[in-house]
Coordinates of C-alpha atoms in Angstrom, one line a residue:
Chain Y
M1 CA 47.5 -23.2 7.1
D2 CA 48.6 -25.5 4.3
K3 CA 45.7 -27.6 3.0
P4 CA 46.7 -31.1 1.9
R5 CA 44.6 -31.0 -1.2
R6 CA 47.0 -28.8 -3.1
K7 CA 48.2 -31.0 -6.0
E8 CA 51.2 -30.8 -8.2
A9 CA 49.1 -29.6 -11.1
Q10 CA 48.2 -26.6 -9.1
R11 CA 50.3 -23.5 -9.0
S12 CA 50.1 -21.2 -5.9
A13 CA 51.5 -17.8 -5.3
S14 CA 51.8 -16.9 -9.0
F15 CA 51.6 -13.2 -9.9
T16 CA 48.1 -13.9 -11.4
V17 CA 46.9 -15.2 -8.1
K18 CA 48.6 -12.4 -6.1
S19 CA 47.3 -9.6 -8.3
G20 CA 44.0 -11.5 -8.6
L21 CA 43.0 -10.8 -5.0
A22 CA 43.5 -7.1 -5.6
Q23 CA 41.1 -7.4 -8.6
M24 CA 38.5 -8.8 -6.2
L25 CA 38.9 -5.9 -3.9
K26 CA 38.1 -3.3 -6.6
G27 CA 35.2 -1.0 -6.0
G28 CA 35.6 -1.6 -2.3
V29 CA 36.8 0.1 0.8
I30 CA 39.8 -1.2 2.9
M31 CA 39.6 0.1 6.5
D32 CA 42.2 0.6 9.1
V33 CA 41.3 -1.2 12.4
V34 CA 43.1 -1.4 15.7
S35 CA 41.0 -4.0 17.5
P36 CA 38.8 -7.0 16.8
E37 CA 35.8 -4.8 17.7
H38 CA 36.8 -2.3 15.0
A39 CA 37.3 -5.2 12.5
V40 CA 33.7 -6.5 13.2
I41 CA 32.3 -3.0 12.7
A42 CA 34.2 -2.6 9.4
E43 CA 33.0 -6.0 8.1
E44 CA 29.4 -5.2 9.2
A45 CA 29.6 -1.9 7.3
G46 CA 30.7 -3.7 4.1
A47 CA 34.5 -3.2 4.0
C48 CA 36.0 -5.5 1.4
A49 CA 39.2 -6.0 3.6
V50 CA 40.7 -4.6 6.8
M51 CA 44.2 -3.3 7.6
A52 CA 45.2 -4.6 11.1
L53 CA 47.2 -2.0 13.0
E54 CA 48.1 -1.1 16.6
R55 CA 47.7 2.7 15.9
V56 CA 45.9 4.5 13.1
P57 CA 48.1 6.9 11.2
S58 CA 46.8 10.0 13.0
D59 CA 47.8 8.5 16.3
I60 CA 51.2 7.5 14.9
R61 CA 51.6 11.1 13.7
A62 CA 50.5 12.6 17.1
Q63 CA 52.6 10.3 19.3
G64 CA 55.8 10.3 17.2
G65 CA 58.6 7.9 17.9
V66 CA 59.4 4.8 15.8
A67 CA 56.4 3.1 14.2
R68 CA 56.9 -0.6 13.5
M69 CA 54.9 -3.7 12.4
S70 CA 52.0 -4.4 14.7
D71 CA 51.9 -7.2 17.3
P72 CA 51.3 -10.5 15.5
G73 CA 49.1 -11.5 18.4
L74 CA 46.7 -8.6 17.7
I75 CA 46.8 -9.3 13.9
R76 CA 45.9 -13.0 14.5
E77 CA 43.1 -12.0 16.8
I78 CA 41.7 -9.7 14.1
M79 CA 42.1 -12.4 11.5
S80 CA 40.1 -14.8 13.6
C81 CA 37.1 -12.6 14.0
V82 CA 36.3 -11.6 10.4
S83 CA 35.8 -13.5 7.1
I84 CA 37.1 -10.8 4.8
P85 CA 40.8 -10.5 3.8
V86 CA 43.1 -9.0 6.5
M87 CA 46.1 -6.9 5.5
A88 CA 49.0 -5.7 7.7
K89 CA 51.8 -3.2 7.4
C90 CA 55.6 -3.7 7.5
R91 CA 58.3 -1.0 7.4
I92 CA 59.8 -0.1 4.0
G93 CA 62.7 -2.5 3.4
H94 CA 62.0 -4.6 6.5
F95 CA 61.8 -8.0 4.8
V96 CA 61.8 -9.8 8.1
E97 CA 58.7 -8.1 9.3
A98 CA 57.2 -9.2 5.9
Q99 CA 58.3 -12.8 6.5
I100 CA 56.6 -12.7 9.9
L101 CA 53.4 -11.3 8.5
E102 CA 53.5 -14.0 5.7
S103 CA 54.0 -16.7 8.2
I104 CA 50.9 -15.8 10.3
G105 CA 48.9 -15.9 7.1
V106 CA 47.8 -12.3 6.4
D107 CA 46.3 -11.9 3.0
Y108 CA 48.2 -8.8 1.9
V109 CA 51.3 -7.0 3.2
D110 CA 51.4 -3.2 2.9
E111 CA 55.0 -2.0 2.7
S112 CA 54.1 1.3 4.1
E113 CA 55.6 4.8 4.5
V114 CA 53.2 5.3 7.5
L115 CA 55.7 3.2 9.5
T116 CA 59.3 4.4 10.1
P117 CA 61.4 3.1 7.1
A118 CA 64.0 0.4 7.9
D119 CA 66.0 0.9 4.8
E120 CA 66.6 4.3 3.1
D121 CA 67.8 2.9 -0.2
H122 CA 65.9 -0.3 -0.9
H123 CA 62.4 -1.7 -0.8
I124 CA 61.6 -5.3 -0.2
Y125 CA 62.1 -7.8 -3.1
K126 CA 58.5 -8.7 -3.2
H127 CA 58.7 -11.4 -6.0
G128 CA 60.4 -13.6 -3.4
F129 CA 57.2 -13.8 -1.3
G130 CA 54.0 -15.9 -1.6
V131 CA 51.9 -13.3 0.1
P132 CA 51.0 -10.3 -2.2
F133 CA 52.2 -6.8 -1.4
V134 CA 50.6 -3.4 -1.8
C135 CA 52.8 -0.3 -2.0
G136 CA 52.3 3.5 -2.0
C137 CA 53.4 5.8 -4.8
R138 CA 53.3 9.5 -5.7
N139 CA 53.9 9.2 -9.4
L140 CA 54.1 6.7 -12.3
G141 CA 57.8 6.1 -11.9
E142 CA 57.5 5.2 -8.3
A143 CA 54.4 3.0 -9.0
L144 CA 56.3 1.0 -11.7
R145 CA 59.4 0.6 -9.6
R146 CA 57.3 -1.0 -6.9
I147 CA 55.6 -3.2 -9.5
G148 CA 59.0 -4.1 -10.8
E149 CA 60.0 -5.3 -7.3
G150 CA 56.9 -7.4 -7.2
A151 CA 54.0 -5.3 -5.8
A152 CA 50.7 -6.9 -6.9
M153 CA 48.7 -3.7 -6.0
I154 CA 49.4 0.0 -5.9
R155 CA 47.9 2.8 -3.8
T156 CA 48.5 6.5 -3.7
K157 CA 50.5 7.6 -0.7
G158 CA 48.4 10.7 0.0
E159 CA 49.2 12.1 3.4
A160 CA 48.1 9.6 5.9
G161 CA 46.5 10.6 9.2
T162 CA 45.6 14.2 8.1
G163 CA 42.0 13.8 7.0
D164 CA 43.1 16.1 4.1
V165 CA 42.5 14.5 0.7
V166 CA 44.6 17.0 -1.3
E167 CA 47.8 14.8 -1.4
A168 CA 45.8 11.7 -2.5
V169 CA 44.3 13.8 -5.3
R170 CA 47.8 15.1 -6.2
H171 CA 49.2 11.6 -6.4
A172 CA 46.3 10.0 -8.3
R173 CA 46.3 12.9 -10.8
A174 CA 50.1 12.5 -11.2
V175 CA 49.9 8.7 -11.9
L176 CA 46.8 8.8 -14.1
G177 CA 47.9 12.0 -15.9
E178 CA 51.3 10.5 -16.7
I179 CA 49.6 7.4 -18.1
R180 CA 47.5 9.6 -20.3
L181 CA 50.6 11.4 -21.6
L182 CA 52.5 8.1 -22.0
Q183 CA 49.7 6.8 -24.3
A184 CA 50.4 9.7 -26.7
K185 CA 54.1 8.8 -27.0
P186 CA 55.5 7.0 -30.0
D187 CA 57.3 3.7 -29.2
E188 CA 60.7 5.2 -29.9
E189 CA 60.3 7.6 -27.0
L190 CA 59.6 5.0 -24.4
M191 CA 63.2 4.0 -23.5
A192 CA 64.2 7.6 -22.7
Y193 CA 61.0 8.1 -20.9
A194 CA 61.6 5.0 -18.8
K195 CA 65.1 6.3 -18.0
N196 CA 63.7 9.7 -17.0
I197 CA 61.1 8.5 -14.6
G198 CA 63.3 5.7 -13.3
A199 CA 60.9 2.9 -14.2
P200 CA 61.5 -0.5 -15.8
Y201 CA 61.2 -0.2 -19.6
E202 CA 59.1 -3.4 -20.0
L203 CA 56.5 -2.0 -17.5
V204 CA 56.4 1.4 -19.2
R205 CA 55.7 -0.4 -22.5
Q206 CA 53.0 -2.5 -20.9
T207 CA 51.4 0.5 -19.2
K208 CA 51.2 2.3 -22.5
E209 CA 49.6 -0.7 -24.1
L210 CA 47.0 -1.2 -21.4
G211 CA 46.3 2.5 -20.8
R212 CA 46.4 1.8 -17.1
L213 CA 48.8 0.4 -14.4
P214 CA 49.3 -3.4 -14.9
V215 CA 48.0 -3.9 -11.4
V216 CA 45.0 -2.6 -9.3
N217 CA 45.4 1.0 -8.2
F218 CA 43.7 2.3 -5.0
A219 CA 43.6 5.7 -3.4
A220 CA 44.9 6.2 0.2
G221 CA 46.0 8.9 2.5
G222 CA 43.7 11.5 3.9
L223 CA 40.2 10.3 2.8
A224 CA 37.6 11.1 5.5
T225 CA 34.2 11.5 3.9
P226 CA 31.9 9.7 1.4
A227 CA 32.5 12.6 -1.0
D228 CA 36.3 12.1 -0.7
A229 CA 35.9 8.4 -1.6
A230 CA 33.6 9.3 -4.6
L231 CA 36.1 12.0 -5.7
M232 CA 38.9 9.5 -5.9
M233 CA 36.7 7.0 -7.7
Q234 CA 35.7 9.6 -10.3
L235 CA 39.3 10.5 -10.8
G236 CA 39.8 6.9 -11.9
V237 CA 41.2 4.8 -9.0
D238 CA 39.9 1.2 -8.5
G239 CA 39.0 1.5 -4.9
V240 CA 39.9 3.3 -1.6
F241 CA 41.7 2.8 1.7
V242 CA 40.3 4.8 4.6
G243 CA 42.6 4.9 7.7
S244 CA 42.0 7.3 10.5
G245 CA 39.0 8.8 8.8
I246 CA 36.5 6.2 10.1
F247 CA 37.4 5.4 13.6
K248 CA 38.5 8.9 14.5
S249 CA 35.1 10.2 13.6
S250 CA 32.2 10.5 16.0
D251 CA 30.0 7.7 14.5
P252 CA 32.4 5.1 12.9
A253 CA 29.8 2.5 12.0
K254 CA 27.6 5.0 10.2
R255 CA 30.4 6.7 8.4
A256 CA 32.0 3.4 7.4
K257 CA 28.8 2.2 5.8
A258 CA 28.3 5.6 4.0
I259 CA 31.8 5.5 2.6
V260 CA 31.3 1.9 1.4
Q261 CA 28.1 2.9 -0.4
A262 CA 29.7 6.1 -1.8
T263 CA 32.5 4.0 -3.3
T264 CA 29.9 2.0 -5.2
Q265 CA 27.5 4.8 -6.1
Y266 CA 30.3 7.3 -6.8
R267 CA 28.7 8.7 -10.0
N268 CA 25.3 9.4 -8.4
P269 CA 25.3 12.8 -6.6
G270 CA 21.7 12.3 -5.4
I271 CA 22.7 9.2 -3.5
L272 CA 26.0 10.8 -2.3
A273 CA 24.0 13.6 -0.8
E274 CA 21.8 11.1 1.2
L275 CA 24.9 9.3 2.3
S276 CA 26.7 12.4 3.4
A277 CA 23.8 13.6 5.6
N278 CA 23.8 13.5 9.4
L279 CA 27.1 11.5 9.7
G280 CA 28.2 13.4 12.9
A281 CA 31.6 14.9 13.2
P282 CA 34.4 13.8 10.8
M283 CA 37.9 13.3 12.1
P284 CA 39.4 16.6 13.2
G285 CA 42.1 16.7 10.5
I286 CA 45.1 18.9 9.9
S287 CA 46.0 20.7 6.7
A288 CA 48.6 18.7 4.7
A289 CA 49.9 22.0 3.3
G290 CA 50.8 23.2 6.8
L291 CA 52.9 20.2 7.7
P292 CA 56.6 20.8 8.1
E293 CA 58.8 18.8 5.7
G294 CA 59.9 16.4 8.5
E295 CA 56.4 15.4 9.3
R296 CA 55.4 14.5 5.8
L297 CA 55.1 10.7 5.4
A298 CA 54.7 10.7 1.7
G299 CA 58.4 11.6 1.2
R300 CA 59.4 8.2 2.6
G301 CA 60.2 5.6 0.0
W302 CA 62.5 5.8 -3.1
Chain F
M1 CA 26.3 -6.6 -11.2
A2 CA 28.8 -3.8 -10.6
L3 CA 28.4 -3.1 -6.9
Q4 CA 31.9 -4.2 -6.0
G5 CA 34.6 -6.6 -7.2
A6 CA 36.0 -7.7 -10.6
F7 CA 33.1 -6.8 -12.8
I8 CA 35.1 -4.9 -15.5
E9 CA 37.0 -8.1 -16.3
H10 CA 33.7 -9.8 -17.2
I11 CA 32.6 -6.8 -19.2
H12 CA 35.9 -6.9 -21.2
K13 CA 35.3 -10.7 -21.9
L14 CA 31.8 -10.0 -23.1
R15 CA 32.9 -7.2 -25.3
E16 CA 35.6 -9.5 -26.8
L17 CA 32.7 -11.8 -27.7
G18 CA 30.8 -8.8 -29.2
I19 CA 28.2 -8.7 -26.5
P20 CA 27.1 -5.3 -25.1
A21 CA 27.2 -5.1 -21.3
V22 CA 25.9 -2.6 -18.8
E23 CA 26.9 -2.1 -15.1
V24 CA 24.1 -2.8 -12.7
R25 CA 24.2 -0.8 -9.4
L26 CA 20.5 -0.1 -8.9
P27 CA 17.3 -1.9 -9.7
Q28 CA 16.6 0.6 -12.5
D29 CA 19.7 -0.6 -14.3
M30 CA 18.1 -4.0 -14.9
P31 CA 15.3 -3.7 -17.5
G32 CA 16.3 -5.0 -20.9
L33 CA 19.0 -7.5 -19.6
D34 CA 19.1 -11.0 -21.1
G35 CA 21.6 -12.4 -18.5
L36 CA 23.3 -11.3 -15.3
I37 CA 26.8 -12.1 -14.1
M38 CA 27.5 -11.9 -10.3
P39 CA 31.3 -11.2 -10.2
G40 CA 34.0 -12.1 -7.8
G41 CA 34.6 -9.7 -5.0
E42 CA 33.7 -9.8 -1.3
S43 CA 30.4 -11.7 -0.9
T44 CA 29.7 -9.9 2.4
T45 CA 30.2 -6.5 0.8
I46 CA 28.2 -7.2 -2.3
G47 CA 25.4 -8.8 -0.3
K48 CA 25.1 -5.8 2.0
L49 CA 25.0 -3.4 -1.0
M50 CA 22.4 -5.5 -2.7
V51 CA 20.2 -5.2 0.4
A52 CA 20.9 -1.5 0.8
Y53 CA 19.9 -0.8 -2.8
G54 CA 16.9 -3.1 -3.0
L55 CA 18.4 -5.5 -5.5
M56 CA 17.6 -8.8 -3.8
D57 CA 14.0 -9.3 -5.0
P58 CA 14.5 -7.9 -8.5
I59 CA 17.4 -10.4 -9.0
R60 CA 15.3 -13.2 -7.6
S61 CA 12.5 -12.5 -10.0
F62 CA 15.0 -12.0 -12.9
A63 CA 16.5 -15.4 -12.2
V64 CA 13.1 -17.2 -12.6
Q65 CA 13.2 -16.6 -16.4
N66 CA 16.7 -15.6 -17.2
A67 CA 20.3 -16.8 -17.0
V68 CA 22.5 -15.9 -14.0
W69 CA 26.2 -16.8 -13.5
G70 CA 28.0 -16.3 -10.3
T71 CA 31.8 -16.5 -10.1
C72 CA 33.5 -17.0 -6.6
A73 CA 31.7 -14.4 -4.4
G74 CA 28.9 -14.6 -7.0
M75 CA 28.6 -18.3 -6.4
I76 CA 28.3 -17.7 -2.6
L77 CA 25.6 -15.1 -3.2
M78 CA 23.6 -17.5 -5.4
A79 CA 23.8 -20.4 -3.0
K80 CA 21.0 -21.5 -0.6
E81 CA 23.5 -22.5 2.2
V82 CA 26.7 -20.7 3.0
G83 CA 27.2 -21.8 6.6
R84 CA 27.1 -18.4 8.2
E85 CA 24.8 -15.4 8.6
Q86 CA 25.1 -13.1 5.6
P87 CA 22.6 -11.9 2.9
V88 CA 22.4 -14.3 0.0
L89 CA 20.0 -14.7 -2.9
G90 CA 19.5 -18.4 -2.5
L91 CA 18.8 -19.0 -6.2
M92 CA 20.4 -22.4 -6.4
D93 CA 20.0 -25.5 -4.2
I94 CA 23.7 -25.8 -3.3
A95 CA 25.7 -25.6 -0.1
V96 CA 29.1 -23.8 -0.3
E97 CA 31.9 -23.3 2.1
R98 CA 33.6 -19.9 2.0
N99 CA 37.4 -19.6 1.9
A100 CA 37.4 -23.4 1.7
F101 CA 41.0 -23.7 0.6
G102 CA 42.5 -21.3 3.2
R103 CA 43.7 -17.7 3.1
Q104 CA 45.3 -15.8 0.2
I105 CA 48.6 -17.7 0.6
D106 CA 46.7 -20.9 -0.3
S107 CA 45.2 -19.4 -3.5
F108 CA 46.2 -21.3 -6.6
E109 CA 45.8 -22.0 -10.4
A110 CA 44.7 -25.4 -11.7
S111 CA 43.8 -27.0 -15.0
L112 CA 40.3 -28.4 -15.1
Q113 CA 38.7 -30.8 -17.4
V114 CA 35.2 -29.4 -18.1
E115 CA 33.4 -31.6 -20.5
V116 CA 30.5 -29.2 -21.1
L117 CA 32.8 -26.6 -22.7
K118 CA 33.8 -26.6 -26.3
E119 CA 36.7 -29.1 -26.7
G120 CA 36.2 -29.7 -23.0
R121 CA 37.4 -33.3 -23.2
T122 CA 40.8 -32.5 -24.7
K123 CA 41.6 -28.9 -23.8
P124 CA 41.8 -28.2 -20.1
F125 CA 40.4 -24.9 -18.7
P126 CA 42.9 -22.7 -16.8
A127 CA 41.1 -22.0 -13.5
I128 CA 42.2 -19.3 -11.0
F129 CA 41.1 -19.8 -7.4
I130 CA 41.4 -16.8 -5.1
R131 CA 40.3 -17.4 -1.4
A132 CA 37.8 -19.6 -3.2
P133 CA 34.7 -21.3 -1.9
R134 CA 33.9 -24.9 -2.8
L135 CA 30.7 -26.7 -3.5
V136 CA 29.9 -28.9 -0.5
E137 CA 26.7 -30.2 -2.0
A138 CA 24.6 -29.8 -5.2
R139 CA 21.1 -31.0 -5.0
P140 CA 19.0 -31.7 -8.1
P141 CA 18.4 -30.1 -10.5
A142 CA 21.9 -28.6 -9.8
Q143 CA 24.6 -30.7 -11.3
V144 CA 28.3 -30.6 -10.8
I145 CA 30.1 -29.8 -14.0
A146 CA 33.8 -29.4 -12.9
R147 CA 36.0 -30.9 -10.2
L148 CA 39.6 -30.6 -9.1
A149 CA 41.8 -33.6 -9.4
D150 CA 41.0 -34.6 -5.8
G151 CA 37.3 -34.6 -6.5
T152 CA 36.4 -31.2 -4.9
A153 CA 33.4 -29.8 -6.8
V154 CA 34.0 -26.3 -8.1
A155 CA 31.3 -25.6 -10.7
A156 CA 27.6 -26.5 -11.2
R157 CA 24.7 -25.8 -13.4
A158 CA 20.9 -25.9 -12.7
G159 CA 18.9 -24.9 -15.8
R160 CA 19.9 -21.4 -16.7
L161 CA 21.9 -20.9 -13.5
L162 CA 25.6 -21.3 -13.4
V163 CA 28.2 -21.1 -10.6
T164 CA 32.0 -21.4 -10.7
S165 CA 34.2 -21.1 -7.6
F166 CA 37.1 -19.9 -9.8
H167 CA 37.5 -16.9 -12.1
P168 CA 37.2 -17.4 -15.8
E169 CA 37.2 -13.6 -16.2
L170 CA 40.9 -13.5 -15.1
S171 CA 42.2 -16.1 -17.6
R172 CA 42.6 -15.7 -21.4
D173 CA 40.2 -18.6 -22.1
L174 CA 36.8 -17.4 -23.3
R175 CA 35.0 -20.8 -23.3
F176 CA 33.1 -20.3 -20.0
H177 CA 31.8 -17.0 -21.2
E178 CA 30.8 -18.6 -24.5
Y179 CA 29.1 -21.4 -22.5
F180 CA 27.1 -18.8 -20.4
L181 CA 26.1 -17.0 -23.6
E182 CA 24.6 -20.2 -25.0
M183 CA 22.7 -20.5 -21.7
V184 CA 21.4 -16.9 -22.2
Q185 CA 20.3 -17.7 -25.7
S186 CA 18.7 -21.1 -25.0

């Protein structure tokens, strides 16, 4: 993978470079794919990146058992057949899975609650890696803890594999709403606020100054339609992940393309109406509110 | 061009320089523009969206008279040759290689000497390369204006067209944006 032309004057794997890729993904759709065929359909539809997986979240949910990192052979195969960035998931706290993913050259690692956590107290120390990480969050404190550990991109957790957008909305509103409140606070209140939300003070201060998270913030977990993607964009996220929503629908290629276009034209209801027409059946979906506590993935992570 | 990618970073830079900027997502957003920036992002995504919303020809005619700057994915979209099947504008007679430095793990920062910039001889420009393309060939009137230490060409200009394989919108240095504004006003 290493190219000989990297010179001493060149710095690789800096935080600027790691968070910079996420900046290039903004306004785009990152799609879950389980095979090279899916990956090609996603790229064809205009995905800005793909997430290589063995099972989409709705299958992980249905089949139960322990969900782990995908087979590196499959991930490599997917990497070889698309030109866009390829992401892959490792379990929360499983830094060896992350090392493996880094060594095969994936472009982003998702330390994901969709897989069964490997550590119930600690997430991965992500500053120690050259590959950038994306992590899920439900509120500002969780987002800033992950950034403190080195995450170069944040996404809402939502409730993956349900096709129900309500949890992604809840988490996006929590993060963005808390930032709006933070901006109204005088500086002397920031230390106590940082303590209360369990976030690093320096990042709280930086977030107030910027009026947004210091890294790119996507929506994920339950998006299934062009309208869902546009809703999240209008709420103020930078882009969207769509997992089961595309390849569990009746016409994945058409739906994928419609969701990509909806993420760009999210403020134009006329275009959104066109994009939403005649898409075939969406993924079946289950109501996130009806899930028993033990089946909620968003509660994983600390 | 605000179809996808890092367009807000360019808008912030332009505002810092006191220049009003609008987001272009449809052909009807274009009238009244003096210059156009094609941002970094995914060139395949942006290209497909340009086709879907009928932006290819309006941009081609715009570029005949006006200044256009492509950064990273934008450079790919402005090139005549990209070495694979994907929609491009073909505004500039250059050949580029996508992901020429490898995958994300090979992304890097480097200091460039860019003589055409203000204080270009003495003050290096901090360039950020992310899954970057490189210029394989620039045919006249396109001229290479920046190279890495090993000679790899990473920026070129042809008249009022500018391409950079790196991201001046992610660094604190405003000189490339100032340089483009001079091109717009010339």
